Coordinates of N, CA and C and ligand atoms in Angstrom, one line a residue:
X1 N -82.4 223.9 123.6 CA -81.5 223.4 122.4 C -81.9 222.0 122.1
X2 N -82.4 221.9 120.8 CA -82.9 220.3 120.3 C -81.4 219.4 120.6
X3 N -81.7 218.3 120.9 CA -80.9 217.2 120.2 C -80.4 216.6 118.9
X4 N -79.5 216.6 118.8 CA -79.0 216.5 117.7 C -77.3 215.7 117.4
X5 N -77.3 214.7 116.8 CA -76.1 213.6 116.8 C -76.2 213.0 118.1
X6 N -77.2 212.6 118.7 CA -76.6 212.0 119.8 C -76.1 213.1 121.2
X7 N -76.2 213.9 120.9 CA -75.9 215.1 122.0 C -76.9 215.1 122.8
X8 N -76.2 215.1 124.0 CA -77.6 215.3 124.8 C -77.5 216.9 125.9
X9 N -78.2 217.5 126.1 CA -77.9 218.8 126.7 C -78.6 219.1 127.8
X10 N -77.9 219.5 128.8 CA -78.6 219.5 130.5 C -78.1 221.1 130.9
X11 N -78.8 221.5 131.8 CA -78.7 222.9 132.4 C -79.3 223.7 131.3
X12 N -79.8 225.0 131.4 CA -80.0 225.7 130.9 C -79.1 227.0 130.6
X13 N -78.9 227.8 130.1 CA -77.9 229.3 130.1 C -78.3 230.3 131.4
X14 N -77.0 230.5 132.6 CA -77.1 231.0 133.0 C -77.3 232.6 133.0
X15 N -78.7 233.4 132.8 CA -78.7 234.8 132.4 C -77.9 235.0 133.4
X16 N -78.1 234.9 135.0 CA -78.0 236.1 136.1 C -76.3 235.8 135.8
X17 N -75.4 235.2 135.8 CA -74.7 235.2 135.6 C -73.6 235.8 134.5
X18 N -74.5 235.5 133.4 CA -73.7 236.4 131.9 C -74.4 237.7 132.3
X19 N -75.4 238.5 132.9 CA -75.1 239.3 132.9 C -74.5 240.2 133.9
X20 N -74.2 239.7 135.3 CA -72.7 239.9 136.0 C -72.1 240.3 135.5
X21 N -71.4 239.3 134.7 CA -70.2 239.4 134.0 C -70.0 240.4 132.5
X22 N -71.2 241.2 131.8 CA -71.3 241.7 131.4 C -71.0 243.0 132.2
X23 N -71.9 243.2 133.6 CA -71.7 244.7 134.7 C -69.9 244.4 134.5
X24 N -69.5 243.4 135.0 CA -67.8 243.4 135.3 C -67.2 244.0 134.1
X25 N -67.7 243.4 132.8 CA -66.8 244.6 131.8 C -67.2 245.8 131.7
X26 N -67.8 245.7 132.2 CA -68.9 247.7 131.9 C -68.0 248.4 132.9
X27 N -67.9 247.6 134.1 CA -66.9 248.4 135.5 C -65.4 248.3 135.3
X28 N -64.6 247.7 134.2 CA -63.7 247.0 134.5 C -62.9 246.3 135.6
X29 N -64.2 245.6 135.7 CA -63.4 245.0 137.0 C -62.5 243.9 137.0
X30 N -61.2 244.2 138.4 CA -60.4 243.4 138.6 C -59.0 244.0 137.4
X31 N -58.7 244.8 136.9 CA -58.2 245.5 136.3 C -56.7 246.4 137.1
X32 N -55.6 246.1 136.9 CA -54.6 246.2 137.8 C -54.0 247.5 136.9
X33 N -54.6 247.9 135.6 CA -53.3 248.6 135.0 C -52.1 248.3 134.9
X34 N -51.7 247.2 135.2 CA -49.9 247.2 135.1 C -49.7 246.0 133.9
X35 N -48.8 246.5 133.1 CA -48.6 245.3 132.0 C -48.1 244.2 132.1
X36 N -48.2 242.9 131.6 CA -46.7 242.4 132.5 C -45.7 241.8 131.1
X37 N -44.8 241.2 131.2 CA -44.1 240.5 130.3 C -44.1 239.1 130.6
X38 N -44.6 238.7 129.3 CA -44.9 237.2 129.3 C -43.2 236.6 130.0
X39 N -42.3 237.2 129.0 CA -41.2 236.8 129.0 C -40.2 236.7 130.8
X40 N -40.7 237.4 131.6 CA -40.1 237.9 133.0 C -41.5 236.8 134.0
X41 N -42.8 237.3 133.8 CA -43.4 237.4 134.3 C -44.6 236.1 134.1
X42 N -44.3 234.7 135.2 CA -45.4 233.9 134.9 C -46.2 234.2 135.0
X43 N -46.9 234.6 135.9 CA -48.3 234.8 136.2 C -48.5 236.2 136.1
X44 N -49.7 236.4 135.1 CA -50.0 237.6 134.4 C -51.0 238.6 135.7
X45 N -50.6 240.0 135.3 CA -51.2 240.7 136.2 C -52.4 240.6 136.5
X46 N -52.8 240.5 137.9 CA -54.6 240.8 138.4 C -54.9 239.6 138.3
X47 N -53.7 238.0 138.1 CA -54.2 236.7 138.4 C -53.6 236.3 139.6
X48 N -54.1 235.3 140.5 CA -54.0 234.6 141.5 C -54.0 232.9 141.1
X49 N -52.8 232.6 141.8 CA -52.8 230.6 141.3 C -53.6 230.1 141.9
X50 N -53.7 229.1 141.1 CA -55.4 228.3 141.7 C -54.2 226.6 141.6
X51 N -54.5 225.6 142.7 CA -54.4 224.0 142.3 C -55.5 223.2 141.5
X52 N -56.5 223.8 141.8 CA -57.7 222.9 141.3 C -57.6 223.6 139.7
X53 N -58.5 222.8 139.3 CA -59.3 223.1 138.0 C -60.8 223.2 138.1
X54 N -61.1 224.9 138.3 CA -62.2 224.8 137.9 C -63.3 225.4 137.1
X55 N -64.5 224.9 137.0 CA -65.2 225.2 136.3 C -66.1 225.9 135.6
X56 N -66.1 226.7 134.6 CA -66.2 227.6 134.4 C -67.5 227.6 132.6
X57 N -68.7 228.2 132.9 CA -69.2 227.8 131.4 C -70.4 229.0 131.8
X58 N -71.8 228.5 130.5 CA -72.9 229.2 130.8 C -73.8 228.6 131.4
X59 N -73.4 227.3 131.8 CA -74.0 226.4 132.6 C -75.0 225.2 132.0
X60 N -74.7 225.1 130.4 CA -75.0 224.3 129.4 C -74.1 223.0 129.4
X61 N -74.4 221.6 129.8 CA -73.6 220.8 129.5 C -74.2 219.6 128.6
X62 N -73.1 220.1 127.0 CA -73.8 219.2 126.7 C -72.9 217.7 126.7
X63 N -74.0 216.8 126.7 CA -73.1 215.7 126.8 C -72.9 215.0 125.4
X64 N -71.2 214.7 125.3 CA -71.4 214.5 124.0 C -70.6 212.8 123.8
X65 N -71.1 212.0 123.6 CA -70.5 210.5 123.3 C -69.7 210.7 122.4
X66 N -68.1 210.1 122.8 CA -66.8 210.1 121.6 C -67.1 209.7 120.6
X67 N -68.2 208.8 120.2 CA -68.8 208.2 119.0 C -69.6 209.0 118.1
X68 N -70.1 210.1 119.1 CA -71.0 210.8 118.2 C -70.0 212.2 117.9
X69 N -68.6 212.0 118.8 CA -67.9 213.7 118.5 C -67.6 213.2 116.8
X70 N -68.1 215.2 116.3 CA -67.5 215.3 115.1 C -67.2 216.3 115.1
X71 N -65.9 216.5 114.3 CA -65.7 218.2 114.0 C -65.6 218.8 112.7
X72 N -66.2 219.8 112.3 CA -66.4 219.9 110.9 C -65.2 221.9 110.8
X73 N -64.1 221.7 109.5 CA -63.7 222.4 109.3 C -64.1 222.8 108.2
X74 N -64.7 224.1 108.1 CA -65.2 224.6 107.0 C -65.0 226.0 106.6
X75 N -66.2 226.7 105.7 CA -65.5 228.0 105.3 C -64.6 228.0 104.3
X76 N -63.5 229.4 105.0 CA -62.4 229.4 103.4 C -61.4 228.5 103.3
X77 N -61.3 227.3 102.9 CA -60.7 226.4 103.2 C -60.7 225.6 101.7
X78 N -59.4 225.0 101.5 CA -59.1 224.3 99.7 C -60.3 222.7 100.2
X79 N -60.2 222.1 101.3 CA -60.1 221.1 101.3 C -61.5 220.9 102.7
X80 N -62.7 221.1 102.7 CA -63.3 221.0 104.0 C -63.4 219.7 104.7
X81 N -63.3 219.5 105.9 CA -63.8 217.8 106.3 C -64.7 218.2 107.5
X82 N -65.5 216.8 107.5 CA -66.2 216.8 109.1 C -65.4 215.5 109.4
X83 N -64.1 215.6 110.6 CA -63.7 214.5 111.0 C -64.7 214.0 112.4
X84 N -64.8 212.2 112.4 CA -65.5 211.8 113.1 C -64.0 211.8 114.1
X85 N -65.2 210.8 115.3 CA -63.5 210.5 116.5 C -62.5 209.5 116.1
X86 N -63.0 208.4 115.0 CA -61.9 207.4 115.0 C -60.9 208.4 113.8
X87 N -61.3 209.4 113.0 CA -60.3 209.8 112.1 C -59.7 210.8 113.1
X88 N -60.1 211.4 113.4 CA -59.2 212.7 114.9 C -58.2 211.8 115.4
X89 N -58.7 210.7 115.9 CA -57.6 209.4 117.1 C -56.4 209.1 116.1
X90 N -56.8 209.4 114.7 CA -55.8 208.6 113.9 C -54.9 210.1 112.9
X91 N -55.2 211.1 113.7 CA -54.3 212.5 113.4 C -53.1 212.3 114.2
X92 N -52.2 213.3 113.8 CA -50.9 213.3 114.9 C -51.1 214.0 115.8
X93 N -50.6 213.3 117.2 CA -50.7 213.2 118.3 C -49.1 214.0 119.0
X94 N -49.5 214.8 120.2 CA -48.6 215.7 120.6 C -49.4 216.1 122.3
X95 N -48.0 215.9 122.8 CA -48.4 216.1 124.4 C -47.6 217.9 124.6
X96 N -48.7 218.1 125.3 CA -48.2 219.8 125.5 C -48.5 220.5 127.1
X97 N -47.3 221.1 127.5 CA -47.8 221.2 128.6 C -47.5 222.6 129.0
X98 N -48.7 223.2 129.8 CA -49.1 225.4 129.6 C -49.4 225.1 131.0
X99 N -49.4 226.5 131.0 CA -49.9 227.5 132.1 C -51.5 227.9 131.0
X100 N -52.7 227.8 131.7 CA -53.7 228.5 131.7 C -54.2 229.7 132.5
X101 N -54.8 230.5 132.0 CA -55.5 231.8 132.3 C -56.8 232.6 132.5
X102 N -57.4 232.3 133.2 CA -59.3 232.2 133.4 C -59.2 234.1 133.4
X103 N -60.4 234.9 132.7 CA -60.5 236.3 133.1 C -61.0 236.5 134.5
X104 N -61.7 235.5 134.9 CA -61.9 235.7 136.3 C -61.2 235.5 137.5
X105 N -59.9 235.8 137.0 CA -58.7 235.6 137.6 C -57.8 234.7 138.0
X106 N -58.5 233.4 138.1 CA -57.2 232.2 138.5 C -56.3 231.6 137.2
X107 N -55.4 231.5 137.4 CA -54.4 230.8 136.5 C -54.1 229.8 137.2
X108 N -53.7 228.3 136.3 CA -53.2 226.9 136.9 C -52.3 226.4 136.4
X109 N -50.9 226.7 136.6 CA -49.6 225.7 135.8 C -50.0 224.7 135.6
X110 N -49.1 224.5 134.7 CA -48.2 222.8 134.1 C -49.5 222.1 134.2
X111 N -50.2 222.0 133.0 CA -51.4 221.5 132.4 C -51.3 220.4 131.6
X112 N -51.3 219.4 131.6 CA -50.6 218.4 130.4 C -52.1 217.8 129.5
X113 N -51.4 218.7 128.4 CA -52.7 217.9 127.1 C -52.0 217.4 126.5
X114 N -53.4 216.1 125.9 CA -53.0 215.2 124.9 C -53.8 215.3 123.9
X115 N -53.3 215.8 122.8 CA -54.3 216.1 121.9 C -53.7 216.4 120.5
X116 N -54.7 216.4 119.6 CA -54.1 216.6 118.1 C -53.0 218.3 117.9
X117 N -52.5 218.6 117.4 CA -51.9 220.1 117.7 C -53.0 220.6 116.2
X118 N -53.3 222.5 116.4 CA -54.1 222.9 115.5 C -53.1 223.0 114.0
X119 N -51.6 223.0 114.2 CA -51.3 223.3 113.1 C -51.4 221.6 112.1
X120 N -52.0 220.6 112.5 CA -51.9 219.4 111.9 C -54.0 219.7 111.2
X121 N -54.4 220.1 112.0 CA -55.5 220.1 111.5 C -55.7 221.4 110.4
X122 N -54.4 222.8 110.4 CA -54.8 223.6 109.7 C -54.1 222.6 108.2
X123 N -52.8 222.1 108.6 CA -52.6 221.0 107.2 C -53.5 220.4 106.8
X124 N -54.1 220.1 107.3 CA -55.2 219.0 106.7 C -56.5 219.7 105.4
X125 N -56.8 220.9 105.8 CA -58.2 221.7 105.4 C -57.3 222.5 104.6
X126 N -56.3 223.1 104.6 CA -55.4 224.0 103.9 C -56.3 225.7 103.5
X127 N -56.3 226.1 104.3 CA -56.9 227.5 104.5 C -56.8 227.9 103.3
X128 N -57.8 228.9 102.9 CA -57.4 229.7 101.6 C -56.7 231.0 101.7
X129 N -56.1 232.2 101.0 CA -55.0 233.2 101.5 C -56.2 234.1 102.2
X130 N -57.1 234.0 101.5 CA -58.5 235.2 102.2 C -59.1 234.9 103.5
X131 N -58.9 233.3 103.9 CA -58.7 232.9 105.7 C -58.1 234.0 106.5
X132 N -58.9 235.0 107.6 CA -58.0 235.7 108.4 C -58.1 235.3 110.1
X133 N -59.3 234.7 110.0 CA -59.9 234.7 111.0 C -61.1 233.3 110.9
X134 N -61.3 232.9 112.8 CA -61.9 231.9 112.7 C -62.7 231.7 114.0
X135 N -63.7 230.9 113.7 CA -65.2 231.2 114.8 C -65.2 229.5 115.1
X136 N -65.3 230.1 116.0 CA -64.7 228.6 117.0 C -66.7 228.3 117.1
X137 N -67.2 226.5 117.3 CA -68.8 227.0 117.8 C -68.9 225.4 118.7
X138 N -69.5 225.6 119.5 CA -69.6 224.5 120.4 C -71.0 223.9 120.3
X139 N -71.4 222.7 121.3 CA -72.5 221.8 121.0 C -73.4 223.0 122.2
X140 N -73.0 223.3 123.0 CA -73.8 224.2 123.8 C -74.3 225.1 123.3
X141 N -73.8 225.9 122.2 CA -74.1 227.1 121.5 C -72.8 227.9 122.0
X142 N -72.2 228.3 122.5 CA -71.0 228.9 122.7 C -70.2 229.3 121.3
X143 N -69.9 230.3 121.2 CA -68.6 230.5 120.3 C -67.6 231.3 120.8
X144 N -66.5 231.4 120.1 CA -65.6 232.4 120.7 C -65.1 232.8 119.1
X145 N -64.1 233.9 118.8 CA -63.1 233.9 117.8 C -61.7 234.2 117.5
X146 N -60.7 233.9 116.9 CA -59.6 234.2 117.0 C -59.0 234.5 115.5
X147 N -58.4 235.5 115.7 CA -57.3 235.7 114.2 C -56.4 234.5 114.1
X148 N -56.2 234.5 112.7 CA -55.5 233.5 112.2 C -54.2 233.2 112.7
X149 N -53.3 234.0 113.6 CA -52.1 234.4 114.3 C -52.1 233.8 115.4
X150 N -53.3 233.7 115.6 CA -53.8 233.7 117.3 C -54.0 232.0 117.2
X151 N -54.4 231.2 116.2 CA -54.8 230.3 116.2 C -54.0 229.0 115.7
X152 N -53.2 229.9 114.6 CA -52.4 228.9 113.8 C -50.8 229.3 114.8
X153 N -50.5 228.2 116.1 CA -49.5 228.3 116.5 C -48.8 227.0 117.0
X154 N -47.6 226.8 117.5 CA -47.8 225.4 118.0 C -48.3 225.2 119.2
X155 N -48.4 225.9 120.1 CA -48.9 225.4 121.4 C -49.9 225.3 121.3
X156 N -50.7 225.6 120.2 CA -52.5 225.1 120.1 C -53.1 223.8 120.2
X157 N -54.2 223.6 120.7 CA -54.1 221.6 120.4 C -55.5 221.7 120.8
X158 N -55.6 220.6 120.5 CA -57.5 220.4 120.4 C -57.1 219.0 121.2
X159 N -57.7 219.1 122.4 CA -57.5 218.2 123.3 C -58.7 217.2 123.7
X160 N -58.0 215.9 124.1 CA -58.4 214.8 124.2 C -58.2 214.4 125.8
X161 N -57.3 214.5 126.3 CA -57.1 214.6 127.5 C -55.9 215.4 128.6
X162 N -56.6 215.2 129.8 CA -56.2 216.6 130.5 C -55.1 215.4 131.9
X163 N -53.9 215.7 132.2 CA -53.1 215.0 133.0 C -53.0 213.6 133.5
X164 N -53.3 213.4 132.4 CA -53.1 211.7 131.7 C -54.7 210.7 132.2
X165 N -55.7 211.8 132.0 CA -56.8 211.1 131.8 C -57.5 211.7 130.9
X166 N -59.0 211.1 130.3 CA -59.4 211.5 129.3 C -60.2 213.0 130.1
X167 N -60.1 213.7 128.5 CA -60.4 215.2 129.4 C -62.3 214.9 129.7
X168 N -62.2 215.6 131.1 CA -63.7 215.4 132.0 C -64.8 216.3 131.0
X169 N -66.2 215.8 131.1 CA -67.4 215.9 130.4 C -67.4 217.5 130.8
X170 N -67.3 217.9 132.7 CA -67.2 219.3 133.0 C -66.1 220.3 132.3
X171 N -65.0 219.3 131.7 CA -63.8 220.9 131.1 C -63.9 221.0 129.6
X172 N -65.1 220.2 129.0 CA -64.9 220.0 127.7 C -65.3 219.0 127.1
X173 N -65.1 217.8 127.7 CA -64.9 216.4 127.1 C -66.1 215.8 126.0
X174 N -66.0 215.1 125.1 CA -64.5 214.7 124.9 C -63.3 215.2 123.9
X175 N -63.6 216.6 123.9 CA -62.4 217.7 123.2 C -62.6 219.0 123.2
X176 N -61.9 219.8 123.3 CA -61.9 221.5 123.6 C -61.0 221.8 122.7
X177 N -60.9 223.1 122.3 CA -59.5 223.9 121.8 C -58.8 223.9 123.2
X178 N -57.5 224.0 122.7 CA -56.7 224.9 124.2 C -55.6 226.0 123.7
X179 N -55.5 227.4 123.9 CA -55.4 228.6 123.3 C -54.7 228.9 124.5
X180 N -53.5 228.6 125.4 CA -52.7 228.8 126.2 C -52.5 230.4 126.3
X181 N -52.1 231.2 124.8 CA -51.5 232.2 125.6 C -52.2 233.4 125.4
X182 N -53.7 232.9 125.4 CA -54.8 234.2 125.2 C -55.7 233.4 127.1
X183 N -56.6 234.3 127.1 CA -57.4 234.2 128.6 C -58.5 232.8 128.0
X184 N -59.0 232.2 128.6 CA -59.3 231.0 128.7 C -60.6 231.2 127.8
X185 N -61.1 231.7 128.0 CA -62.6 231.8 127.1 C -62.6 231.7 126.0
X186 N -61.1 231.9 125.4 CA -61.2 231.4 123.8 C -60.6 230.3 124.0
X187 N -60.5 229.2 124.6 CA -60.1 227.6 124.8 C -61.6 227.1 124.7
X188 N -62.2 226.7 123.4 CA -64.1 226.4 123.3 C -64.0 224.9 123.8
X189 N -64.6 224.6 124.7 CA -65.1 223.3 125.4 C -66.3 222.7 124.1
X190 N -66.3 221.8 124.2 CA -67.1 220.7 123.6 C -66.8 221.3 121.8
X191 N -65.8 221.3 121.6 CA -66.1 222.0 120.3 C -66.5 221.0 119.5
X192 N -67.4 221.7 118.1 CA -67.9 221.4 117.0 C -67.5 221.7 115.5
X193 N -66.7 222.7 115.7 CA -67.1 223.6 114.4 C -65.8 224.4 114.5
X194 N -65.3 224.5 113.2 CA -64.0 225.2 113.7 C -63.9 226.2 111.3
X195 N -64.7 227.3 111.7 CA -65.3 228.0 110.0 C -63.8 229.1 110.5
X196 N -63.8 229.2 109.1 CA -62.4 229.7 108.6 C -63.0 231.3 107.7
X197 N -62.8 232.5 108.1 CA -63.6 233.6 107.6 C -62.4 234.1 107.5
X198 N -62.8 235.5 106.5 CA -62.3 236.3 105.9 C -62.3 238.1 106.5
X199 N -63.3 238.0 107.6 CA -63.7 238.8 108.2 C -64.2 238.2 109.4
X200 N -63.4 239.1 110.8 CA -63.5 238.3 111.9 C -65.2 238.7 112.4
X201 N -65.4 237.9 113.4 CA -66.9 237.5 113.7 C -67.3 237.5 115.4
X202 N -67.0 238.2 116.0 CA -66.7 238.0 117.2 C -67.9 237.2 118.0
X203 N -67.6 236.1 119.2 CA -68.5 235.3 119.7 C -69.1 235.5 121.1
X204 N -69.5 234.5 121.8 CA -70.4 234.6 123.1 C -69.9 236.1 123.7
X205 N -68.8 236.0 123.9 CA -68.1 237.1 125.3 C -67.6 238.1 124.4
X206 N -67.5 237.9 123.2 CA -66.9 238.9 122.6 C -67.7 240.3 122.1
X207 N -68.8 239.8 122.3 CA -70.0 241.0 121.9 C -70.8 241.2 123.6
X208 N -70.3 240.8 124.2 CA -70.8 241.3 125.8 C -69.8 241.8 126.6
X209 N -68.9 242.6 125.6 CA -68.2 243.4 126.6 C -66.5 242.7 126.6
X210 N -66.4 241.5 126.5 CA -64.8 240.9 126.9 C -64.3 241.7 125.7
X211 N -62.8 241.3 125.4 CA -61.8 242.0 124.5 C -61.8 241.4 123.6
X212 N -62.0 241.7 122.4 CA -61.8 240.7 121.7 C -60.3 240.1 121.2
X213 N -59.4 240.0 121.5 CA -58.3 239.4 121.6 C -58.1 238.8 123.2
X214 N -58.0 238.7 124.0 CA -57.2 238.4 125.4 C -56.1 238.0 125.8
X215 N -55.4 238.6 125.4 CA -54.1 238.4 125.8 C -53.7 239.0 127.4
X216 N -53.7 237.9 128.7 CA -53.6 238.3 129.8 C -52.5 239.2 130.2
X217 N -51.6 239.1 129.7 CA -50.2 240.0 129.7 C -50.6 241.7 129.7
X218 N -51.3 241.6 128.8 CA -52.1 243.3 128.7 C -53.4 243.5 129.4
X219 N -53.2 242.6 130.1 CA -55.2 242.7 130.8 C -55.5 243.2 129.8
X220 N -56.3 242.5 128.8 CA -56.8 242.2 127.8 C -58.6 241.6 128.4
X221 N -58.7 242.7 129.5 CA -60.0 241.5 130.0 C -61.4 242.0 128.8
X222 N -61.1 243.3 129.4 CA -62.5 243.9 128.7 C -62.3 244.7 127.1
X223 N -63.3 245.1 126.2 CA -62.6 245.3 125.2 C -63.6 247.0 124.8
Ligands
MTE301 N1 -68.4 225.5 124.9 C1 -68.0 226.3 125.8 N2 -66.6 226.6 126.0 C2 -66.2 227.4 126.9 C3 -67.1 228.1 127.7 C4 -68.5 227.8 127.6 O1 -69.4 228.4 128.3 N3 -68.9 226.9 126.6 N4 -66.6 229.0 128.7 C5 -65.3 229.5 128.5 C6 -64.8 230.2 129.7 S1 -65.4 231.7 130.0 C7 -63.8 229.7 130.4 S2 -63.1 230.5 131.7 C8 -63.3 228.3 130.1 C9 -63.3 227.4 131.4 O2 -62.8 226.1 131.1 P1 -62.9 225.1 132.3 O3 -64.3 225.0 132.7 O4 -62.3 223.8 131.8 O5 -62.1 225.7 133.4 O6 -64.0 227.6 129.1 C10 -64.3 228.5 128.0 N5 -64.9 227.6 127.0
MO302 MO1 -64.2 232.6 131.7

């Protein structure tokens, strides 16, 4: 992957790895059959709590200087911008605190982000009515995608930092989506890019087998 804005990019994509994890959706593995209710039920079926935070990618990191983050919202949208970091720093700010969901089974309570919320950034770009869907794209190459439902909520936030420090270079830094109540892989680390479609687009895991929604409640792993 060239360089580009100042990004700099280390490790390469782990094949033997994605495609493991491709065998795991083919076998459905880890797969409990039992549904749970969000509402009853914190910890969603076939997960195990974890203390740590960890980490989880295709083994691409790129490094990205706060000076050089930009995020560009584009597509079907009245109003497109590429906000740099000092205009993000100067969006409304909102502390949020989730439970997260990895498909590889750990979940980690009481997560405290600091970060802009998505529904301040969907004000900002003002989606057009033909917006259904949207393709998340990272400096690594990574994408994920999510319906418009799925994305425009409040607990969404595009984060800046993670339990009152700035979020680490390894979970994202210096900003991620964070998508609490879908499985972690649509939470995009280092995001870039945030296109607003009319027809959903499915990303990295979404065309190797994961679900394309994930909702852990339904073991939502494979699709
Ligand atoms: N840019 C990018 N974002 C990504 C990924 C990735 O490889 N690249 N992996 C996803 C997956 S599969 C998971 S489980 C989470 C892990 O986030 P963490 O490393 O902060 O735990 O990031 C998600 N976001
Ligand atoms: Mo993952």
């Amino acid at each position: 992957m060239a360089e580009e804005d100042g990004v700099r990019i280390e490790g390469a994509i782990k094949d033997k790895l994605v495609r493991t994890k491709e065998g795991w959706a083919r076998e459905g593995r880890l797969l409990t059959g039992q549904a749970g209710d969000p509402e009853r039920d914190r910890l969603p079926p076939g997960q195990r709590l974890v203390r740590d935070f960890p980490v989880l990618d295709l083994g691409v990191h790129p490094a990205v200087p706060a000076e050089a983050a930009k995020l560009r919202l584009d597509g079907l949208v009245a109003a497109p911008a590429t906000l740099d970091w000092t205009e993000l720093q100067a969006m409304p700010r909102q502390q949020f605190r989730n439970d997260i969901h990895c498909v590889t089974q750990w979940s980690r309570y009481d997560n405290d982000w600091d970060g802009v919320p998505v529904s301040a950034l969907i004000e900002r770009v003002r989606p057009k009515d033909e917006a259904r869907f949207v393709s998340l794209e990272s400096h690594d190459g990574y994408t994920t995608n999510l319906a418009m439902d799925d994305f425009d909520r409040p607990e969404n936030v595009l984060a800046f930092a993670w339990n009152g420090a700035p979020l680490e270079h390894q979970h994202g830094g210096p900003m991620r989506l964070v998508v609490p109540h879908l499985y972690l892989w649509k939470s995009a680390k280092w995001l870039r890019r945030i296109e607003f479609l009319a027809a959903d687009r499915p990303g990295f895991w979404e065309v190797r087998g994961y679900h394309n929604r994930g909702n852990p409640w339904n073991e939502e792993r494979y699709g």
